[in-house]
């Protein structure tokens, strides 16, 4: 059970053992002032390897060949990878793609590609071969690191492909690639790898899932990654005693910078290839897990899994990806999870705001508190500016450098969330038009609609396309979902607009019933639908009450657990 | 007792109350890219005021007019100060001196001077009037903020002097200065104060105490202060539930950047004008103190004070300024302090390294563990590079840009500690020669001598001038002090070289007896001295055993608690 027994099988390859007297000092070119070190999150791994060389850094337990790497061994593997990439012809600024579920391969890549001064391009494993082909073409990736289960996605590419069989053993092509890197290094070690001197250089290229149109490539920097990683470690209280469980795919916005938050904290990371609730609960209960990230849908799955129980020790659950319902936050706290509700996008390195709980909330009801906690909050440790501004007026030039105007902090007026500062992307790769449009008014426009409260907290209402215009009123699908989720028989719910002859649009709700309550409504879905509409009428204004409710077995989701409202709207269009 | 009762007397002046709808957004000039925000620790106060406006930020309890400011009130006072300075003619880059014990005045100055884009120059209150005059002249300070007890130090200055009577009440000249600033602001608020766009601009100018020659002015930057403050908050586990007690003078290396570490954490700070053990223990026991900084000599005073007891809840005690003895660290842990041993200089924003305790030390004896903990350790969260290199050879040009050569990591070879990176000073003010000399070989030379262990930890042996050359051997006065301090009757000890006809030099120890053991040796100091020499012989090589021991009532110390070995050497020269 858990991690402890597996740790006995720790066998690094000979090439993974650092030479005696290894020197972890980054090498800077001449001319860098004594008081400047270009910010780069790679430094955290080098320092962790120096502080805790024998401490477990990565555990990859639930596979046929489990592997366990200490910090010194992992750092050596990362160094080997950097040399191997350079030997393969990778130059500073070149793109290196990685397509893999959570595993040492993609963890290595988040460090080793930076060590080679190249740009890591993590690709969603659940895209189609055509979508991957587009990204490979657009990014111009020269080398692709690919997990054995994803090889079909890169068929026909002209780039060099390195396959990892996820064994950690000699004979595995990825392991042989690392070994070649070690030989190529000539034991020059870290001093043979020049440090990226421009902290504003491209470091990561993540393609947004892009529900419509071609995905856009988000370029982020070493400086931003360094500062974002520190913020994530600080805000969630990670330190060298922490154990982070990889549930969130690392390919998603570079795992919200946790690959570097973990090394900043000198913590242990456990990589899970798939979201399996029995495996997750096994680690929660038996492996000393202290932290994990997940979208609300994953958290719903977790608290409702048959293995779910009250945790002996609190576990910090970082929630983002979409807005959690107050109901979910309450359920999590009852099981001794400590939800940290953050908000952000790929363009903001993942988390950008946090809903800080206020001392004064201690005296309000659990329900009201959860409702406060479901808001998106304020700029967190190292993010800079969050505003809610009036959205583009009809006919207005989307490229114009207009001065943005704040909406009042009244908790009512809906505007667009815009952000700026060090943990905002640098640009869309090879897309100056899209960059200019996104950076209108000197801020990045998130496209998320929100209200701003007198306490400065923002609260997302919807993506602009998710707002339901019902009888001339703007109804927030998220606000409706919040209320429907409070019905005890609802497991998960999504609300979209459905055309209506009289009101223009009306909300339609898609509901998954709670597995332990579903039997009650068996063959009586119509009755449930009526009951839920009635529940809604006691809590929502008329224009926001769902006109239609549909009980479903499943909801369409992205790989990161976001509900695909585009797909639901297509379903609705066919009704 | 403690803070809680005093908090009832919280009365901000009308000018300290922010206007409704106050906007804490920094204003950047046009042209700053969306993804860049110049790093500046002032942002932490603005964010804390937004997150926790009503939370207590500063408590100044132990004076005739106690004051208590919430974050929103404090931020308004800081804003008022910035406008007042600008009205007084302060331009970006101008120096503003502050001479005050720990009090709201100097806490305000660490924020407000930066908000005016000026350079804060904190001056040691225990300097002579002549020394202060030199600093005022050299820094070219245009405005001096001075506590009423320090007014004599600035007599005759041509700069504008603002006196604070430390009352927080109208009629206090400093309060009237703030009120004038508020009126001058025209309620433009934060948006009337331009953000410093150059994160590498001068922000702080601290003069080193300089045991010989003129003090040098250390220039540090907003970028370095931002990163150092985050490191100090992270390494010591400070968060919004923390209470920091100001024992360390804030004028000393800007309080090791804690003025901003505290705001980063949204913590509470309690300012103490003087180091009074009864007051300190009162707050430790009754005010919820979680963190404080102090030199070893302060920690010795604390654990040996009559009020000392075992704390109910652990308190993080950050120790630096000189090397703590293993004995002291053990004593502190027994009283439920959690010592965090850091090392640095004014030139490194205070703390730069930390002695990270290793999981493996759990299984060694308490004595051995304390001995490990007494080392200076490794570069901490955001500091970059620490090395121990061979020192200047005789006749070598101190300005030459020689390549530095590491000493072996053998725990024996003594070299000089050199550092580089973001939390190293930018330069010595108006002293390019001293800067060039200090930055020899692309690193800042600390002048501290140390050995480097195989585990990468450094361990200070001495300042170069403190090494004792005894019979051709280099004896570390610190190592000798470590051993002498383990004698149960020793409260505090300092060792310096004394000329010796045969061995060139031999160690001489000055000892303060433990107050509870002093009676045992009353009238028998000679016997104690012999006993201590005997104790030394069982633990130290012959050349390092003190030839002379002298029992004293007191040791000469700097204002920050560093023992002044220069003074002891003068005493020795007269023997």
mmCIF file of N, CA, C and O in Angstrom, chain B residues 253-332:
data_model
loop_
_atom_site.group_PDB
_atom_site.id
_atom_site.type_symbol
_atom_site.label_atom_id
_atom_site.label_comp_id
_atom_site.label_asym_id
_atom_site.label_seq_id
_atom_site.Cartn_x
_atom_site.Cartn_y
_atom_site.Cartn_z
ATOM 1 N N UNK B 253 20.837 46.971 7.994
ATOM 2 C CA UNK B 253 20.630 46.309 6.692
ATOM 3 C C UNK B 253 19.148 46.229 6.383
ATOM 4 O O UNK B 253 18.645 45.212 5.917
ATOM 5 N N UNK B 254 18.458 47.352 6.634
ATOM 6 C CA UNK B 254 17.006 47.416 6.429
ATOM 7 C C UNK B 254 16.306 46.226 7.076
ATOM 8 O O UNK B 254 15.417 45.605 6.486
ATOM 9 N N UNK B 255 16.729 45.939 8.301
ATOM 10 C CA UNK B 255 16.075 44.845 9.035
ATOM 11 C C UNK B 255 16.071 43.544 8.270
ATOM 12 O O UNK B 255 15.112 42.770 8.355
ATOM 13 N N UNK B 256 17.168 43.299 7.513
ATOM 14 C CA UNK B 256 17.335 42.058 6.759
ATOM 15 C C UNK B 256 16.182 41.822 5.767
ATOM 16 O O UNK B 256 15.808 40.691 5.499
ATOM 17 N N UNK B 257 15.610 42.905 5.278
ATOM 18 C CA UNK B 257 14.455 42.920 4.344
ATOM 19 C C UNK B 257 13.146 42.438 4.982
ATOM 20 O O UNK B 257 12.146 42.282 4.279
ATOM 21 N N UNK B 258 13.130 42.252 6.304
ATOM 22 C CA UNK B 258 11.863 41.849 6.940
ATOM 23 C C UNK B 258 10.761 42.908 6.834
ATOM 24 O O UNK B 258 9.587 42.537 6.868
ATOM 25 N N UNK B 259 11.080 44.207 6.698
ATOM 26 C CA UNK B 259 9.962 45.144 6.504
ATOM 27 C C UNK B 259 9.070 44.728 5.325
ATOM 28 O O UNK B 259 7.868 44.981 5.333
ATOM 29 N N UNK B 260 9.677 44.065 4.321
ATOM 30 C CA UNK B 260 8.901 43.645 3.150
ATOM 31 C C UNK B 260 8.531 42.168 3.222
ATOM 32 O O UNK B 260 7.530 41.762 2.636
ATOM 33 N N UNK B 261 9.318 41.365 3.911
ATOM 34 C CA UNK B 261 8.924 39.965 4.109
ATOM 35 C C UNK B 261 7.597 39.915 4.871
ATOM 36 O O UNK B 261 6.723 39.099 4.589
ATOM 37 N N UNK B 262 7.450 40.822 5.820
ATOM 38 C CA UNK B 262 6.234 40.875 6.637
ATOM 39 C C UNK B 262 5.026 41.264 5.789
ATOM 40 O O UNK B 262 3.963 40.661 5.896
ATOM 41 N N UNK B 263 5.194 42.264 4.912
ATOM 42 C CA UNK B 263 4.053 42.653 4.084
ATOM 43 C C UNK B 263 3.774 41.594 3.019
ATOM 44 O O UNK B 263 2.618 41.358 2.670
ATOM 45 N N UNK B 264 4.816 40.946 2.517
ATOM 46 C CA UNK B 264 4.601 39.841 1.565
ATOM 47 C C UNK B 264 3.691 38.797 2.202
ATOM 48 O O UNK B 264 2.797 38.255 1.560
ATOM 49 N N UNK B 265 3.940 38.525 3.484
ATOM 50 C CA UNK B 265 3.169 37.507 4.201
ATOM 51 C C UNK B 265 1.852 38.055 4.747
ATOM 52 O O UNK B 265 1.066 37.300 5.309
ATOM 53 N N UNK B 266 1.591 39.340 4.604
ATOM 54 C CA UNK B 266 0.432 39.993 5.243
ATOM 55 C C UNK B 266 0.418 39.725 6.741
ATOM 56 O O UNK B 266 -0.641 39.537 7.350
ATOM 57 N N UNK B 267 1.589 39.702 7.347
ATOM 58 C CA UNK B 267 1.703 39.393 8.775
ATOM 59 C C UNK B 267 1.561 40.674 9.604
ATOM 60 O O UNK B 267 1.462 41.774 9.071
ATOM 61 N N UNK B 268 1.552 40.485 10.913
ATOM 62 C CA UNK B 268 1.539 41.609 11.861
ATOM 63 C C UNK B 268 2.963 41.840 12.354
ATOM 64 O O UNK B 268 3.687 40.882 12.622
ATOM 65 N N UNK B 269 3.357 43.101 12.483
ATOM 66 C CA UNK B 269 4.646 43.397 13.091
ATOM 67 C C UNK B 269 4.447 44.212 14.364
ATOM 68 O O UNK B 269 3.611 45.109 14.417
ATOM 69 N N UNK B 270 5.225 43.851 15.382
ATOM 70 C CA UNK B 270 5.224 44.592 16.642
ATOM 71 C C UNK B 270 6.577 45.281 16.740
ATOM 72 O O UNK B 270 7.614 44.632 16.638
ATOM 73 N N UNK B 271 6.553 46.602 16.915
ATOM 74 C CA UNK B 271 7.817 47.346 16.979
ATOM 75 C C UNK B 271 8.184 47.611 18.438
ATOM 76 O O UNK B 271 7.367 48.085 19.218
ATOM 77 N N UNK B 272 9.425 47.290 18.754
ATOM 78 C CA UNK B 272 9.972 47.536 20.098
ATOM 79 C C UNK B 272 11.103 48.536 19.980
ATOM 80 O O UNK B 272 12.063 48.297 19.252
ATOM 81 N N UNK B 273 11.009 49.622 20.711
ATOM 82 C CA UNK B 273 12.051 50.647 20.613
ATOM 83 C C UNK B 273 13.403 50.153 21.134
ATOM 84 O O UNK B 273 14.442 50.545 20.611
ATOM 85 N N UNK B 274 13.368 49.331 22.182
ATOM 86 C CA UNK B 274 14.631 48.903 22.789
ATOM 87 C C UNK B 274 14.620 47.398 23.014
ATOM 88 O O UNK B 274 13.556 46.777 23.063
ATOM 89 N N UNK B 275 15.823 46.834 23.136
ATOM 90 C CA UNK B 275 15.926 45.417 23.460
ATOM 91 C C UNK B 275 15.759 45.276 24.963
ATOM 92 O O UNK B 275 16.698 45.465 25.732
ATOM 93 N N UNK B 276 14.540 44.974 25.370
ATOM 94 C CA UNK B 276 14.252 44.801 26.788
ATOM 95 C C UNK B 276 13.727 43.386 26.964
ATOM 96 O O UNK B 276 12.677 43.034 26.422
ATOM 97 N N UNK B 277 14.484 42.562 27.710
ATOM 98 C CA UNK B 277 14.092 41.156 27.815
ATOM 99 C C UNK B 277 12.733 40.964 28.476
ATOM 100 O O UNK B 277 11.948 40.127 28.033
ATOM 101 N N UNK B 278 12.413 41.751 29.523
ATOM 102 C CA UNK B 278 11.053 41.574 30.085
ATOM 103 C C UNK B 278 9.965 41.870 29.049
ATOM 104 O O UNK B 278 8.992 41.125 28.941
ATOM 105 N N UNK B 279 10.146 42.938 28.268
ATOM 106 C CA UNK B 279 9.148 43.253 27.241
ATOM 107 C C UNK B 279 9.077 42.151 26.191
ATOM 108 O O UNK B 279 7.998 41.744 25.758
ATOM 109 N N UNK B 280 10.245 41.695 25.769
ATOM 110 C CA UNK B 280 10.282 40.658 24.735
ATOM 111 C C UNK B 280 9.560 39.407 25.225
ATOM 112 O O UNK B 280 8.715 38.839 24.539
ATOM 113 N N UNK B 281 9.888 38.993 26.458
ATOM 114 C CA UNK B 281 9.244 37.790 26.991
ATOM 115 C C UNK B 281 7.743 37.996 27.171
ATOM 116 O O UNK B 281 6.955 37.073 26.960
ATOM 117 N N UNK B 282 7.344 39.189 27.530
ATOM 118 C CA UNK B 282 5.910 39.480 27.620
ATOM 119 C C UNK B 282 5.233 39.191 26.275
ATOM 120 O O UNK B 282 4.201 38.513 26.196
ATOM 121 N N UNK B 283 5.845 39.684 25.188
ATOM 122 C CA UNK B 283 5.231 39.473 23.874
ATOM 123 C C UNK B 283 5.344 38.022 23.419
ATOM 124 O O UNK B 283 4.431 37.488 22.790
ATOM 125 N N UNK B 284 6.478 37.391 23.737
ATOM 126 C CA UNK B 284 6.616 35.976 23.362
ATOM 127 C C UNK B 284 5.525 35.140 24.021
ATOM 128 O O UNK B 284 4.964 34.229 23.415
ATOM 129 N N UNK B 285 5.216 35.493 25.264
ATOM 130 C CA UNK B 285 4.273 34.669 26.021
ATOM 131 C C UNK B 285 2.820 35.078 25.802
ATOM 132 O O UNK B 285 1.924 34.247 25.911
ATOM 133 N N UNK B 286 2.583 36.350 25.487
ATOM 134 C CA UNK B 286 1.192 36.819 25.503
ATOM 135 C C UNK B 286 0.698 37.483 24.223
ATOM 136 O O UNK B 286 -0.467 37.829 24.142
ATOM 137 N N UNK B 287 1.569 37.719 23.247
ATOM 138 C CA UNK B 287 1.110 38.458 22.058
ATOM 139 C C UNK B 287 1.078 37.603 20.796
ATOM 140 O O UNK B 287 0.924 38.128 19.703
ATOM 141 N N UNK B 288 1.262 36.302 20.948
ATOM 142 C CA UNK B 288 1.171 35.444 19.769
ATOM 143 C C UNK B 288 2.331 35.592 18.798
ATOM 144 O O UNK B 288 2.195 35.306 17.604
ATOM 145 N N UNK B 289 3.488 36.026 19.325
ATOM 146 C CA UNK B 289 4.659 36.184 18.452
ATOM 147 C C UNK B 289 5.036 34.825 17.861
ATOM 148 O O UNK B 289 5.057 33.808 18.551
ATOM 149 N N UNK B 290 5.310 34.830 16.564
ATOM 150 C CA UNK B 290 5.725 33.594 15.878
ATOM 151 C C UNK B 290 7.143 33.692 15.312
ATOM 152 O O UNK B 290 7.750 32.666 15.034
ATOM 153 N N UNK B 291 7.639 34.918 15.100
ATOM 154 C CA UNK B 291 8.929 35.101 14.429
ATOM 155 C C UNK B 291 9.675 36.311 15.003
ATOM 156 O O UNK B 291 9.049 37.315 15.327
ATOM 157 N N UNK B 292 10.974 36.202 15.071
ATOM 158 C CA UNK B 292 11.809 37.375 15.314
ATOM 159 C C UNK B 292 13.216 37.066 14.823
ATOM 160 O O UNK B 292 13.585 35.907 14.622
ATOM 161 N N UNK B 293 14.011 38.122 14.643
ATOM 162 C CA UNK B 293 15.407 37.980 14.245
ATOM 163 C C UNK B 293 16.289 38.507 15.366
ATOM 164 O O UNK B 293 15.917 39.471 16.041
ATOM 165 N N UNK B 294 17.465 37.933 15.491
ATOM 166 C CA UNK B 294 18.396 38.471 16.467
ATOM 167 C C UNK B 294 19.779 37.866 16.317
ATOM 168 O O UNK B 294 19.918 36.713 15.903
ATOM 169 N N UNK B 295 20.772 38.651 16.664
ATOM 170 C CA UNK B 295 22.142 38.153 16.694
ATOM 171 C C UNK B 295 22.279 37.184 17.873
ATOM 172 O O UNK B 295 21.469 37.211 18.801
ATOM 173 N N UNK B 296 23.293 36.317 17.836
ATOM 174 C CA UNK B 296 23.467 35.349 18.921
ATOM 175 C C UNK B 296 23.477 35.987 20.298
ATOM 176 O O UNK B 296 22.905 35.438 21.251
ATOM 177 N N UNK B 297 24.072 37.151 20.410
ATOM 178 C CA UNK B 297 24.174 37.755 21.746
ATOM 179 C C UNK B 297 22.790 38.096 22.306
ATOM 180 O O UNK B 297 22.539 37.957 23.506
ATOM 181 N N UNK B 298 21.866 38.499 21.411
ATOM 182 C CA UNK B 298 20.497 38.753 21.853
ATOM 183 C C UNK B 298 19.828 37.439 22.258
ATOM 184 O O UNK B 298 19.119 37.360 23.265
ATOM 185 N N UNK B 299 20.096 36.412 21.489
ATOM 186 C CA UNK B 299 19.498 35.108 21.796
ATOM 187 C C UNK B 299 20.038 34.590 23.141
ATOM 188 O O UNK B 299 19.282 33.992 23.924
ATOM 189 N N UNK B 300 21.307 34.832 23.407
ATOM 190 C CA UNK B 300 21.883 34.420 24.693
ATOM 191 C C UNK B 300 21.166 35.160 25.820
ATOM 192 O O UNK B 300 20.757 34.562 26.822
ATOM 193 N N UNK B 301 20.983 36.476 25.622
ATOM 194 C CA UNK B 301 20.273 37.264 26.626
ATOM 195 C C UNK B 301 18.862 36.731 26.844
ATOM 196 O O UNK B 301 18.384 36.638 27.975
ATOM 197 N N UNK B 302 18.213 36.358 25.742
ATOM 198 C CA UNK B 302 16.831 35.887 25.822
ATOM 199 C C UNK B 302 16.697 34.580 26.597
ATOM 200 O O UNK B 302 15.847 34.470 27.489
ATOM 201 N N UNK B 303 17.516 33.606 26.238
ATOM 202 C CA UNK B 303 17.332 32.303 26.887
ATOM 203 C C UNK B 303 17.793 32.348 28.337
ATOM 204 O O UNK B 303 17.390 31.500 29.128
ATOM 205 N N UNK B 304 18.603 33.332 28.698
ATOM 206 C CA UNK B 304 19.093 33.413 30.078
ATOM 207 C C UNK B 304 18.378 34.461 30.919
ATOM 208 O O UNK B 304 18.724 34.669 32.071
ATOM 209 N N UNK B 305 17.387 35.132 30.330
ATOM 210 C CA UNK B 305 16.637 36.132 31.090
ATOM 211 C C UNK B 305 15.842 35.442 32.199
ATOM 212 O O UNK B 305 15.459 34.277 32.049
ATOM 213 N N UNK B 306 15.582 36.150 33.304
ATOM 214 C CA UNK B 306 14.824 35.518 34.399
ATOM 215 C C UNK B 306 13.423 35.083 33.955
ATOM 216 O O UNK B 306 12.865 34.134 34.481
ATOM 217 N N UNK B 307 12.867 35.788 32.956
ATOM 218 C CA UNK B 307 11.514 35.465 32.480
ATOM 219 C C UNK B 307 11.502 34.219 31.590
ATOM 220 O O UNK B 307 10.424 33.724 31.240
ATOM 221 N N UNK B 308 12.683 33.754 31.208
ATOM 222 C CA UNK B 308 12.748 32.681 30.209
ATOM 223 C C UNK B 308 12.037 31.432 30.698
ATOM 224 O O UNK B 308 12.144 31.047 31.858
ATOM 225 N N UNK B 309 11.287 30.822 29.780
ATOM 226 C CA UNK B 309 10.673 29.529 30.091
ATOM 227 C C UNK B 309 10.473 28.753 28.797
ATOM 228 O O UNK B 309 10.884 29.212 27.728
ATOM 229 N N UNK B 310 9.860 27.599 28.894
ATOM 230 C CA UNK B 310 9.582 26.820 27.689
ATOM 231 C C UNK B 310 8.303 27.376 27.063
ATOM 232 O O UNK B 310 7.269 27.486 27.730
ATOM 233 N N UNK B 311 8.377 27.762 25.806
ATOM 234 C CA UNK B 311 7.241 28.351 25.115
ATOM 235 C C UNK B 311 6.169 27.305 24.842
ATOM 236 O O UNK B 311 6.480 26.160 24.515
ATOM 237 N N UNK B 312 4.907 27.714 24.964
ATOM 238 C CA UNK B 312 3.812 26.795 24.649
ATOM 239 C C UNK B 312 3.817 26.412 23.176
ATOM 240 O O UNK B 312 3.642 25.262 22.822
ATOM 241 N N UNK B 313 3.975 27.438 22.359
ATOM 242 C CA UNK B 313 4.006 27.199 20.912
ATOM 243 C C UNK B 313 5.379 27.572 20.399
ATOM 244 O O UNK B 313 5.976 28.537 20.861
ATOM 245 N N UNK B 314 5.884 26.825 19.414
ATOM 246 C CA UNK B 314 7.225 27.139 18.918
ATOM 247 C C UNK B 314 7.277 28.523 18.291
ATOM 248 O O UNK B 314 6.319 28.982 17.676
ATOM 249 N N UNK B 315 8.396 29.207 18.479
ATOM 250 C CA UNK B 315 8.637 30.522 17.880
ATOM 251 C C UNK B 315 9.888 30.420 17.006
ATOM 252 O O UNK B 315 10.903 29.887 17.448
ATOM 253 N N UNK B 316 9.763 30.882 15.767
ATOM 254 C CA UNK B 316 10.898 30.829 14.850
ATOM 255 C C UNK B 316 11.857 31.964 15.180
ATOM 256 O O UNK B 316 11.478 33.138 15.149
ATOM 257 N N UNK B 317 13.085 31.607 15.525
ATOM 258 C CA UNK B 317 14.107 32.594 15.886
ATOM 259 C C UNK B 317 15.153 32.598 14.789
ATOM 260 O O UNK B 317 15.876 31.619 14.615
ATOM 261 N N UNK B 318 15.202 33.679 14.038
ATOM 262 C CA UNK B 318 16.162 33.767 12.942
ATOM 263 C C UNK B 318 17.454 34.338 13.512
ATOM 264 O O UNK B 318 17.458 35.414 14.119
ATOM 265 N N UNK B 319 18.535 33.591 13.357
ATOM 266 C CA UNK B 319 19.809 33.972 13.959
ATOM 267 C C UNK B 319 20.814 34.300 12.883
ATOM 268 O O UNK B 319 21.048 33.499 11.982
ATOM 269 N N UNK B 320 21.425 35.451 12.980
ATOM 270 C CA UNK B 320 22.539 35.806 12.109
ATOM 271 C C UNK B 320 23.262 36.960 12.766
ATOM 272 O O UNK B 320 22.937 37.353 13.880
ATOM 273 N N UNK B 321 24.235 37.516 12.068
ATOM 274 C CA UNK B 321 24.972 38.639 12.615
ATOM 275 C C UNK B 321 26.337 38.166 13.052
ATOM 276 O O UNK B 321 27.325 38.836 12.869
ATOM 277 N N UNK B 322 26.373 37.005 13.666
ATOM 278 C CA UNK B 322 27.630 36.288 13.861
ATOM 279 C C UNK B 322 27.250 34.833 14.087
ATOM 280 O O UNK B 322 26.069 34.501 14.147
ATOM 281 N N UNK B 323 28.244 33.973 14.158
ATOM 282 C CA UNK B 323 27.951 32.540 14.201
ATOM 283 C C UNK B 323 27.458 32.135 15.588
ATOM 284 O O UNK B 323 28.115 32.430 16.583
ATOM 285 N N UNK B 324 26.317 31.475 15.688
ATOM 286 C CA UNK B 324 25.863 30.999 16.998
ATOM 287 C C UNK B 324 26.677 29.778 17.404
ATOM 288 O O UNK B 324 27.151 29.039 16.554
ATOM 289 N N UNK B 325 26.828 29.596 18.685
ATOM 290 C CA UNK B 325 27.493 28.370 19.128
ATOM 291 C C UNK B 325 26.478 27.236 19.139
ATOM 292 O O UNK B 325 25.269 27.460 19.253
ATOM 293 N N UNK B 326 27.000 26.026 19.000
ATOM 294 C CA UNK B 326 26.147 24.843 19.057
ATOM 295 C C UNK B 326 25.413 24.814 20.402
ATOM 296 O O UNK B 326 24.236 24.454 20.491
ATOM 297 N N UNK B 327 26.122 25.227 21.437
ATOM 298 C CA UNK B 327 25.546 25.256 22.784
ATOM 299 C C UNK B 327 24.302 26.146 22.814
ATOM 300 O O UNK B 327 23.255 25.753 23.333
ATOM 301 N N UNK B 328 24.409 27.325 22.213
ATOM 302 C CA UNK B 328 23.272 28.247 22.196
ATOM 303 C C UNK B 328 22.092 27.641 21.438
ATOM 304 O O UNK B 328 20.938 27.713 21.902
ATOM 305 N N UNK B 329 22.358 27.045 20.288
ATOM 306 C CA UNK B 329 21.266 26.466 19.496
ATOM 307 C C UNK B 329 20.527 25.395 20.305
ATOM 308 O O UNK B 329 19.304 25.323 20.295
ATOM 309 N N UNK B 330 21.304 24.602 21.038
ATOM 310 C CA UNK B 330 20.681 23.579 21.886
ATOM 311 C C UNK B 330 19.814 24.203 22.976
ATOM 312 O O UNK B 330 18.686 23.766 23.209
ATOM 313 N N UNK B 331 20.327 25.228 23.625
ATOM 314 C CA UNK B 331 19.569 25.924 24.685
ATOM 315 C C UNK B 331 18.253 26.481 24.141
ATOM 316 O O UNK B 331 17.220 26.453 24.808
ATOM 317 N N UNK B 332 18.315 27.025 22.933
ATOM 318 C CA UNK B 332 17.124 27.615 22.343
ATOM 319 C C UNK B 332 16.080 26.548 22.045
ATOM 320 O O UNK B 332 14.890 26.721 22.323
#
